[in-house]
Short mmCIF file of C-alpha atoms and ligand atoms in Angstrom, two decimals:
data_model
loop_
_atom_site.label_atom_id
_atom_site.label_comp_id
_atom_site.label_asym_id
_atom_site.label_seq_id
_atom_site.Cartn_x
_atom_site.Cartn_y
_atom_site.Cartn_z
CA MET A 1 5.33 12.10 -11.52
CA GLN A 2 2.39 13.73 -13.33
CA TYR A 3 -0.11 13.11 -10.78
CA ARG A 4 -1.30 15.58 -7.52
CA HIS A 5 -1.45 12.80 -4.72
CA LEU A 6 -0.67 9.00 -4.00
CA VAL A 7 -3.81 7.59 -3.63
CA ASP A 8 -2.70 3.41 -5.28
CA PHE A 9 -1.53 3.05 -8.61
CA ASN A 10 -4.40 3.70 -11.24
CA ASP A 11 -2.17 5.77 -13.66
CA ILE A 12 1.63 5.38 -12.61
CA THR A 13 3.50 4.07 -16.09
CA VAL A 14 6.45 2.68 -16.85
CA SER A 15 8.99 5.49 -16.85
CA GLN A 16 6.80 6.89 -13.86
CA TRP A 17 9.05 3.79 -12.05
CA ASN A 18 12.01 4.04 -13.78
CA ALA A 19 12.63 7.39 -12.86
CA LEU A 20 11.35 6.75 -8.66
CA TYR A 21 13.32 4.03 -9.05
CA ARG A 22 16.51 5.71 -10.68
CA LEU A 23 16.74 8.53 -7.93
CA GLY A 24 16.09 6.26 -5.21
CA THR A 25 18.64 3.97 -5.77
CA ASP A 26 20.69 7.39 -6.51
CA ILE A 27 20.07 8.21 -3.21
CA MET A 28 20.88 4.85 -1.18
CA ARG A 29 24.33 5.47 -2.95
CA SER A 30 25.24 9.39 -2.77
CA PRO A 31 23.01 10.80 0.42
CA GLU A 32 24.95 13.17 1.14
CA GLU A 33 23.88 15.24 -2.22
CA TYR A 34 19.92 15.70 -1.49
CA SER A 35 21.35 16.40 2.02
CA ASP A 36 19.67 20.07 1.38
CA SER A 37 16.86 19.24 -1.09
CA CYS A 38 14.15 19.48 0.49
CA LYS A 39 15.12 22.49 3.15
CA GLY A 40 12.16 24.89 4.64
CA LYS A 41 9.82 22.12 3.79
CA VAL A 42 7.85 20.37 5.88
CA LEU A 43 5.87 17.07 5.94
CA ALA A 44 2.68 16.21 7.84
CA THR A 45 2.42 12.73 9.17
CA LEU A 46 -1.82 12.58 9.61
CA PHE A 47 -1.02 8.60 11.52
CA TYR A 48 -4.68 7.43 12.79
CA GLU A 49 -3.82 3.70 12.59
CA PRO A 50 -0.81 2.80 14.45
CA SER A 51 2.63 2.16 12.16
CA THR A 52 6.52 1.72 13.40
CA ARG A 53 7.89 1.03 10.21
CA THR A 54 5.87 3.31 7.22
CA MET A 55 5.33 6.44 9.77
CA LEU A 56 9.51 6.56 10.90
CA SER A 57 10.12 5.95 7.51
CA PHE A 58 8.65 8.61 6.34
CA GLN A 59 9.63 11.06 8.69
CA THR A 60 13.32 10.14 8.24
CA ALA A 61 13.29 10.21 4.98
CA MET A 62 12.50 13.70 5.32
CA LEU A 63 14.68 14.92 7.71
CA LYS A 64 17.65 13.16 5.71
CA LEU A 65 16.26 15.55 2.91
CA GLY A 66 16.89 18.13 5.15
CA GLY A 67 12.84 19.00 5.61
CA SER A 68 11.72 18.86 8.54
CA VAL A 69 8.82 17.32 10.44
CA ILE A 70 4.63 17.87 12.13
CA GLY A 71 1.62 14.87 12.69
CA PHE A 72 -0.11 12.49 15.28
CA ASP A 73 0.51 8.90 15.57
CA SER A 74 -2.72 8.50 16.82
CA PRO A 75 -6.20 10.26 17.07
CA ALA A 76 -6.27 10.37 19.65
CA ASN A 77 -3.17 13.43 20.04
CA SER A 78 -5.80 15.15 17.58
CA SER A 79 -8.76 17.11 17.39
CA VAL A 80 -10.79 14.11 15.74
CA ALA A 81 -11.11 12.99 19.46
CA LYS A 82 -13.27 16.07 19.87
CA GLY A 83 -15.27 14.87 16.75
CA GLU A 84 -13.16 17.05 13.63
CA ASN A 85 -14.20 15.72 10.80
CA LEU A 86 -11.59 14.81 8.09
CA LYS A 87 -12.21 16.92 5.66
CA ASP A 88 -11.59 19.75 8.00
CA THR A 89 -7.99 18.33 9.52
CA ILE A 90 -6.96 17.89 5.63
CA THR A 91 -7.72 21.63 4.56
CA ILE A 92 -5.99 23.22 7.39
CA VAL A 93 -2.80 20.73 7.77
CA SER A 94 -2.03 20.92 3.70
CA THR A 95 -2.34 24.84 4.88
CA TYR A 96 0.95 24.07 7.47
CA ALA A 97 2.09 21.28 5.39
CA ASP A 98 3.89 21.12 2.05
CA ILE A 99 3.04 17.78 1.70
CA ILE A 100 1.28 14.90 3.81
CA ALA A 101 1.73 10.60 4.49
CA MET A 102 -2.00 10.03 5.77
CA ARG A 103 -2.97 6.47 7.21
CA ASN A 104 -6.55 5.88 7.90
CA PRO A 105 -8.47 2.81 9.11
CA ARG A 106 -11.31 3.69 6.63
CA GLU A 107 -10.94 2.36 2.57
CA GLY A 108 -11.05 5.25 0.73
CA ALA A 109 -9.96 7.89 3.13
CA ALA A 110 -6.71 8.64 0.94
CA LEU A 111 -8.86 9.58 -1.74
CA ALA A 112 -11.34 11.82 0.59
CA ALA A 113 -8.26 13.46 1.75
CA SER A 114 -6.74 13.95 -1.43
CA LEU A 115 -9.69 16.08 -2.54
CA TYR A 116 -9.75 18.73 0.11
CA SER A 117 -6.09 19.28 0.17
CA SER A 118 -4.06 22.67 -1.39
CA CYS A 119 -0.71 20.32 -1.32
CA PRO A 120 0.60 16.08 -1.91
CA VAL A 121 -1.12 13.25 -0.49
CA ILE A 122 0.69 9.83 -0.09
CA ASN A 123 -1.68 6.88 1.05
CA ALA A 124 0.68 5.03 3.44
CA GLY A 125 -2.38 2.89 4.36
CA ASP A 126 -6.49 3.11 3.93
CA GLY A 127 -8.05 0.20 6.02
CA GLY A 128 -7.47 -2.89 4.18
CA HIS A 129 -7.56 -0.88 1.03
CA PHE A 130 -4.49 0.14 -1.34
CA HIS A 131 -1.17 0.58 0.59
CA PRO A 132 1.35 2.01 -2.29
CA THR A 133 4.35 2.75 -0.90
CA GLN A 134 4.91 0.21 0.71
CA THR A 135 4.43 -0.92 -2.93
CA LEU A 136 7.26 1.04 -3.57
CA THR A 137 9.08 -0.40 -1.54
CA ASP A 138 8.65 -3.95 -2.80
CA LEU A 139 8.88 -2.81 -6.37
CA MET A 140 12.94 -1.74 -5.40
CA THR A 141 13.50 -4.84 -3.43
CA ILE A 142 12.26 -6.92 -6.50
CA THR A 143 13.85 -4.89 -9.17
CA MET A 144 17.33 -4.70 -7.15
CA GLU A 145 17.03 -8.46 -6.86
CA LYS A 146 16.15 -10.04 -9.70
CA GLY A 147 17.01 -7.17 -12.51
CA GLY A 148 13.14 -6.25 -13.60
CA LEU A 149 9.48 -6.33 -12.56
CA SER A 150 8.72 -8.98 -16.06
CA GLY A 151 9.15 -12.66 -16.85
CA LEU A 152 8.88 -13.67 -11.97
CA THR A 153 7.10 -16.53 -10.94
CA ILE A 154 5.83 -14.73 -7.76
CA GLY A 155 4.07 -16.04 -4.34
CA LEU A 156 1.32 -14.24 -2.46
CA CYS A 157 0.79 -16.19 0.91
CA GLY A 158 -1.64 -15.43 3.85
CA ASP A 159 -4.32 -12.49 4.23
CA LEU A 160 -5.11 -11.37 0.16
CA LYS A 161 -8.22 -10.05 1.50
CA HIS A 162 -7.81 -7.33 3.58
CA GLY A 163 -3.85 -7.68 3.10
CA ARG A 164 -3.46 -3.33 1.52
CA THR A 165 -0.10 -4.21 0.21
CA VAL A 166 -0.76 -7.40 -0.93
CA HIS A 167 -3.40 -5.11 -3.49
CA SER A 168 -1.27 -2.40 -3.98
CA LEU A 169 1.15 -4.23 -5.26
CA LEU A 170 -0.28 -6.48 -6.90
CA ARG A 171 -2.06 -3.63 -8.88
CA ALA A 172 1.01 -1.73 -9.60
CA LEU A 173 2.45 -5.17 -10.80
CA THR A 174 -0.36 -5.59 -13.83
CA VAL A 175 1.29 -2.06 -15.26
CA LEU A 176 4.50 -2.58 -14.83
CA GLY A 177 5.28 -6.69 -15.76
CA LYS A 178 4.07 -10.19 -16.48
CA ASN A 179 4.33 -12.42 -14.07
CA THR A 180 3.36 -15.72 -13.28
CA TYR A 181 1.55 -15.58 -9.54
CA TYR A 182 0.49 -17.78 -7.19
CA LEU A 183 -1.70 -16.62 -5.03
CA VAL A 184 -1.61 -18.42 -1.29
CA SER A 185 -4.85 -18.10 1.01
CA THR A 186 -7.41 -20.28 2.67
CA LEU A 187 -11.23 -19.76 0.69
CA ASN A 188 -11.67 -16.84 3.48
CA LEU A 189 -8.76 -14.95 2.87
CA LYS A 190 -8.99 -15.04 -1.18
CA VAL A 191 -7.81 -11.67 -2.44
CA PRO A 192 -10.72 -9.12 -3.77
CA ARG A 193 -11.91 -9.71 -6.88
CA TYR A 194 -11.57 -6.59 -8.70
CA ILE A 195 -7.99 -6.80 -8.31
CA LEU A 196 -8.33 -10.79 -9.21
CA GLU A 197 -9.63 -9.36 -12.33
CA GLU A 198 -7.42 -6.86 -13.47
CA LEU A 199 -4.41 -9.26 -12.26
CA GLN A 200 -5.96 -11.75 -15.10
CA ALA A 201 -7.15 -9.14 -17.43
CA SER A 202 -3.74 -7.62 -17.93
CA GLY A 203 -2.50 -11.07 -19.62
CA ASN A 204 -0.90 -13.03 -16.22
CA THR A 205 -1.27 -16.10 -15.47
CA VAL A 206 -3.11 -16.25 -12.13
CA TYR A 207 -3.43 -19.25 -9.52
CA GLU A 208 -5.47 -19.33 -6.53
CA ILE A 209 -3.89 -22.20 -4.26
CA ALA A 210 -4.22 -23.53 -0.54
CA SER A 211 -1.17 -24.82 0.02
CA LEU A 212 2.32 -23.25 -0.38
CA ASP A 213 3.99 -26.16 -0.62
CA GLU A 214 2.11 -26.99 -3.79
CA CYS A 215 4.59 -23.70 -5.59
CA ILE A 216 7.13 -23.28 -3.45
CA GLY A 217 9.67 -24.53 -5.97
CA GLU A 218 8.71 -22.45 -8.88
CA LEU A 219 8.95 -19.67 -6.59
CA ASP A 220 11.62 -16.55 -7.65
CA ILE A 221 9.80 -14.12 -5.31
CA LEU A 222 7.91 -15.46 -2.50
CA TYR A 223 5.97 -12.57 -0.78
CA MET A 224 4.31 -13.90 3.04
CA THR A 225 1.60 -11.63 4.62
CA ARG A 226 0.31 -11.54 8.03
CA ILE A 227 -3.11 -12.06 9.40
CA GLN A 228 -4.52 -9.00 9.78
CA LYS A 229 -6.81 -9.26 12.88
CA GLU A 230 -7.68 -5.76 13.06
CA ARG A 231 -9.79 -5.95 10.00
CA PHE A 232 -11.75 -9.22 11.26
CA GLN A 233 -14.86 -8.79 13.05
CA SER A 234 -14.08 -11.14 16.02
CA GLU A 235 -11.12 -12.76 17.75
CA ASP A 236 -12.58 -16.19 17.39
CA LEU A 237 -12.67 -15.35 13.00
CA TYR A 238 -9.78 -13.82 13.42
CA LYS A 239 -8.41 -17.55 14.95
CA LYS A 240 -9.64 -19.74 12.40
CA GLU A 241 -7.45 -18.19 10.74
CA SER A 242 -4.68 -17.55 11.54
CA GLY A 243 -1.62 -19.93 11.84
CA LYS A 244 -1.88 -22.03 8.40
CA TYR A 245 0.55 -20.47 6.97
CA VAL A 246 4.25 -20.77 8.87
CA LEU A 247 7.64 -20.09 6.26
CA THR A 248 10.28 -22.13 8.01
CA PRO A 249 13.64 -23.64 6.93
CA ALA A 250 12.06 -27.10 5.80
CA LYS A 251 9.13 -25.47 3.89
CA LEU A 252 12.69 -23.87 2.32
CA LEU A 253 14.48 -26.60 0.96
CA TYR A 254 12.65 -27.37 -1.42
CA ALA A 255 12.30 -23.42 -2.29
CA LYS A 256 14.48 -22.17 -5.35
CA LYS A 257 18.58 -21.09 -4.41
CA ASP A 258 17.66 -17.11 -5.23
CA LEU A 259 14.17 -17.09 -3.73
CA ALA A 260 13.78 -13.52 -2.34
CA VAL A 261 11.60 -14.11 0.51
CA LEU A 262 10.24 -10.31 1.13
CA HIS A 263 7.30 -9.31 3.72
CA PRO A 264 6.18 -6.04 4.60
CA LEU A 265 6.28 -6.62 7.99
CA PRO A 266 5.37 -6.30 11.05
CA ARG A 267 5.71 -10.37 11.02
CA VAL A 268 3.78 -12.02 14.11
CA ASP A 269 4.47 -15.67 12.99
CA GLU A 270 4.29 -16.03 9.39
CA ILE A 271 7.90 -16.78 8.89
CA SER A 272 9.84 -18.76 12.17
CA SER A 273 12.44 -16.44 13.09
CA GLU A 274 15.81 -19.20 11.82
CA VAL A 275 14.31 -18.03 8.65
CA ASP A 276 16.09 -15.12 9.41
CA PHE A 277 19.87 -16.08 8.86
CA ASP A 278 18.81 -17.86 5.69
CA SER A 279 20.73 -15.61 2.72
CA ARG A 280 17.03 -15.91 0.88
CA ALA A 281 15.65 -13.99 3.96
CA LEU A 282 15.59 -10.17 2.16
CA TYR A 283 12.12 -8.10 4.27
CA PHE A 284 14.71 -5.88 6.68
CA ARG A 285 16.26 -4.78 3.27
CA GLN A 286 13.29 -4.50 2.37
CA ALA A 287 12.23 -2.76 5.14
CA GLU A 288 15.42 -0.34 4.77
CA ASN A 289 14.77 -0.01 0.78
CA GLY A 290 11.51 1.98 1.87
CA MET A 291 13.13 5.00 3.14
CA TYR A 292 15.58 6.12 0.53
CA ILE A 293 11.91 5.57 -1.86
CA ARG A 294 10.70 7.45 -0.09
CA MET A 295 12.70 9.68 -0.04
CA ALA A 296 12.82 9.68 -3.63
CA LEU A 297 9.03 10.05 -3.64
CA ILE A 298 9.39 13.32 -1.85
CA LEU A 299 10.98 14.83 -4.48
CA THR A 300 9.04 14.63 -7.10
CA MET A 301 6.15 15.21 -5.24
CA LEU A 302 7.12 17.88 -3.72
CA LYS A 303 7.53 19.41 -7.52
CA ASN A 304 4.12 20.03 -7.96
CA GLY A 305 3.87 22.55 -5.40
CA ARG A 306 0.71 24.02 -3.97
CA PHE A 307 -2.64 24.24 -6.50
CA ARG A 308 -6.91 25.05 -5.40
CA PRO A 309 -7.76 21.74 -4.27
CA ASP A 310 -9.45 19.25 -6.17
CA ILE A 311 -13.04 19.28 -4.59
CA PHE A 312 -13.73 22.78 -6.26
CA GLY A 313 -14.30 20.24 -9.67
CA PHE A 314 -17.20 18.61 -7.40
CA THR A 315 -20.34 18.57 -5.73
CA GLU A 316 -20.21 17.51 -2.07
CA THR A 317 -23.59 15.61 -1.04
CA ASP A 318 -25.38 14.38 2.13
CA GLY A 319 -25.06 10.75 2.67
CA ALA A 320 -26.04 10.94 -1.35
CA MET A 321 -23.28 7.65 -2.36
CA ARG A 322 -24.48 5.28 0.29
CA CYS A 323 -21.64 2.77 -0.42
CA PRO A 324 -22.67 -0.88 0.40
CA ASN A 325 -19.44 -1.74 2.04
CA PRO A 326 -19.51 -1.03 5.74
CA VAL A 327 -15.97 0.17 6.41
CA CYS A 328 -16.44 2.62 3.35
CA VAL A 329 -14.72 6.29 4.42
CA THR A 330 -18.15 7.57 3.26
CA ASN A 331 -20.36 6.08 5.76
CA THR A 332 -18.25 7.96 8.13
CA GLU A 333 -17.39 11.46 6.15
CA LYS A 334 -20.77 11.98 5.19
CA TYR A 335 -20.31 14.56 3.08
CA LEU A 336 -17.80 13.69 0.59
CA PRO A 337 -19.10 13.69 -2.72
CA ALA A 338 -20.56 10.89 -4.46
CA LEU A 339 -18.67 9.16 -6.55
CA THR A 340 -18.39 6.18 -8.48
CA TYR A 341 -16.74 4.32 -12.07
CA GLU A 342 -17.82 2.16 -14.50
CA ILE A 343 -17.10 -1.76 -15.00
CA ASN A 344 -16.68 -3.28 -17.70
CA GLY A 345 -15.22 -6.84 -19.08
CA PRO A 346 -17.62 -9.70 -17.88
CA ARG A 347 -19.36 -8.58 -15.46
CA PRO A 348 -20.35 -4.97 -16.15
CA GLY A 349 -21.93 -2.93 -13.36
CA HIS A 350 -20.83 0.07 -10.89
CA ALA A 351 -17.95 0.84 -7.93
CA CYS A 352 -17.31 3.00 -5.54
CA LYS A 353 -14.21 5.42 -6.61
CA TYR A 354 -13.60 5.90 -2.68
CA CYS A 355 -12.77 2.01 -2.01
CA ASP A 356 -13.83 0.23 -5.36
CA PHE A 357 -16.46 -1.67 -3.33
CA ARG A 358 -18.15 -3.50 -6.55
CA ILE A 359 -22.02 -1.57 -6.41
CA ASP A 360 -23.79 -3.00 -8.47
C1 LIG B 401 1.75 -2.79 6.38
C2 LIG B 401 0.50 -1.67 6.43
O1 LIG B 401 0.94 -1.84 7.10
O2 LIG B 401 -0.63 -2.50 5.97
N1 LIG B 401 2.69 -3.03 7.27
C3 LIG B 401 3.77 -2.30 7.24
O3 LIG B 401 2.87 -0.37 6.53
N2 LIG B 401 4.64 -2.66 6.38
C4 LIG B 401 1.20 -4.63 6.34
C5 LIG B 401 0.67 -5.26 7.94
O4 LIG B 401 0.46 -4.37 8.73
O5 LIG B 401 0.31 -6.66 7.97
#
């Protein structure tokens, strides 16, 4: 991997993914051969939002590589509770640790953190924006089950608007495969437009539909997701959207025999627990794969060593960014440099580089 940080898959190449996959499956086959490969190295897990699998699989991954782990699992247990900003936390922690995995409720927080870090930063989820290491887990599971990432019919169902695992998975697949997609959601929870446009522009066939029954018989992969309660402005708005898509054994009667049912977990009610006994239910295996691919990622990224933080190439500002996205990190961390990029194509304009929200 050439890039220092993993914020998302903007620049992942097929050969980088192939190398990571080979390493991940090799570690899975013979973990004992890697048990000392990170001796003396420290992983910091900085979790400003709840997590079970992502945090524990990162920590286990580092421990199995012979390294050590520091960190916090809630902002209440860190100096954030005293009002410390993100840049000070990252500046200091990156001198203690050799690699950082961070989850934060603000969109764009991973890019912001990466600017101030003198060691690699891995995005373990930034609000409803991206979650690239869940995607590595998903890609590994799809490749193991289907032999590759192209020529598949893939259904993604549920909260496609706030589901960061969906955004990262689709973005990675635009580079790594050509497929047919059924994006199944209500009108309010459709996939963000920039993700949809990326998917269409890279030659995939994409259908946005509202009913799972309409496509289930055609799917090779069904990626179910939870309605992301914590991203709604009120309980009422959440309730209006919840309970609409539930995968049951009855629904699976219409599916292919070799369908792979994936879910990033946690599951709430979108997959009934009877489905767990169906051989097509792969979500628990998917979570296990996540630990091996994270071991491969840590090993690969540690090769980058330490460096001068990227912020030295930018100018800090005082609230100059003005991103209209209320949950963008620039609206709380006001010192961040103003970073935008140009959008080309049918609707040209500019977007915020932190959270991808359209500015004009
Ligand atoms: C996902 C997340 O945090 O985005 N969980 C995970 O990391 N495996 C999905 C979710 O919370 O719904």
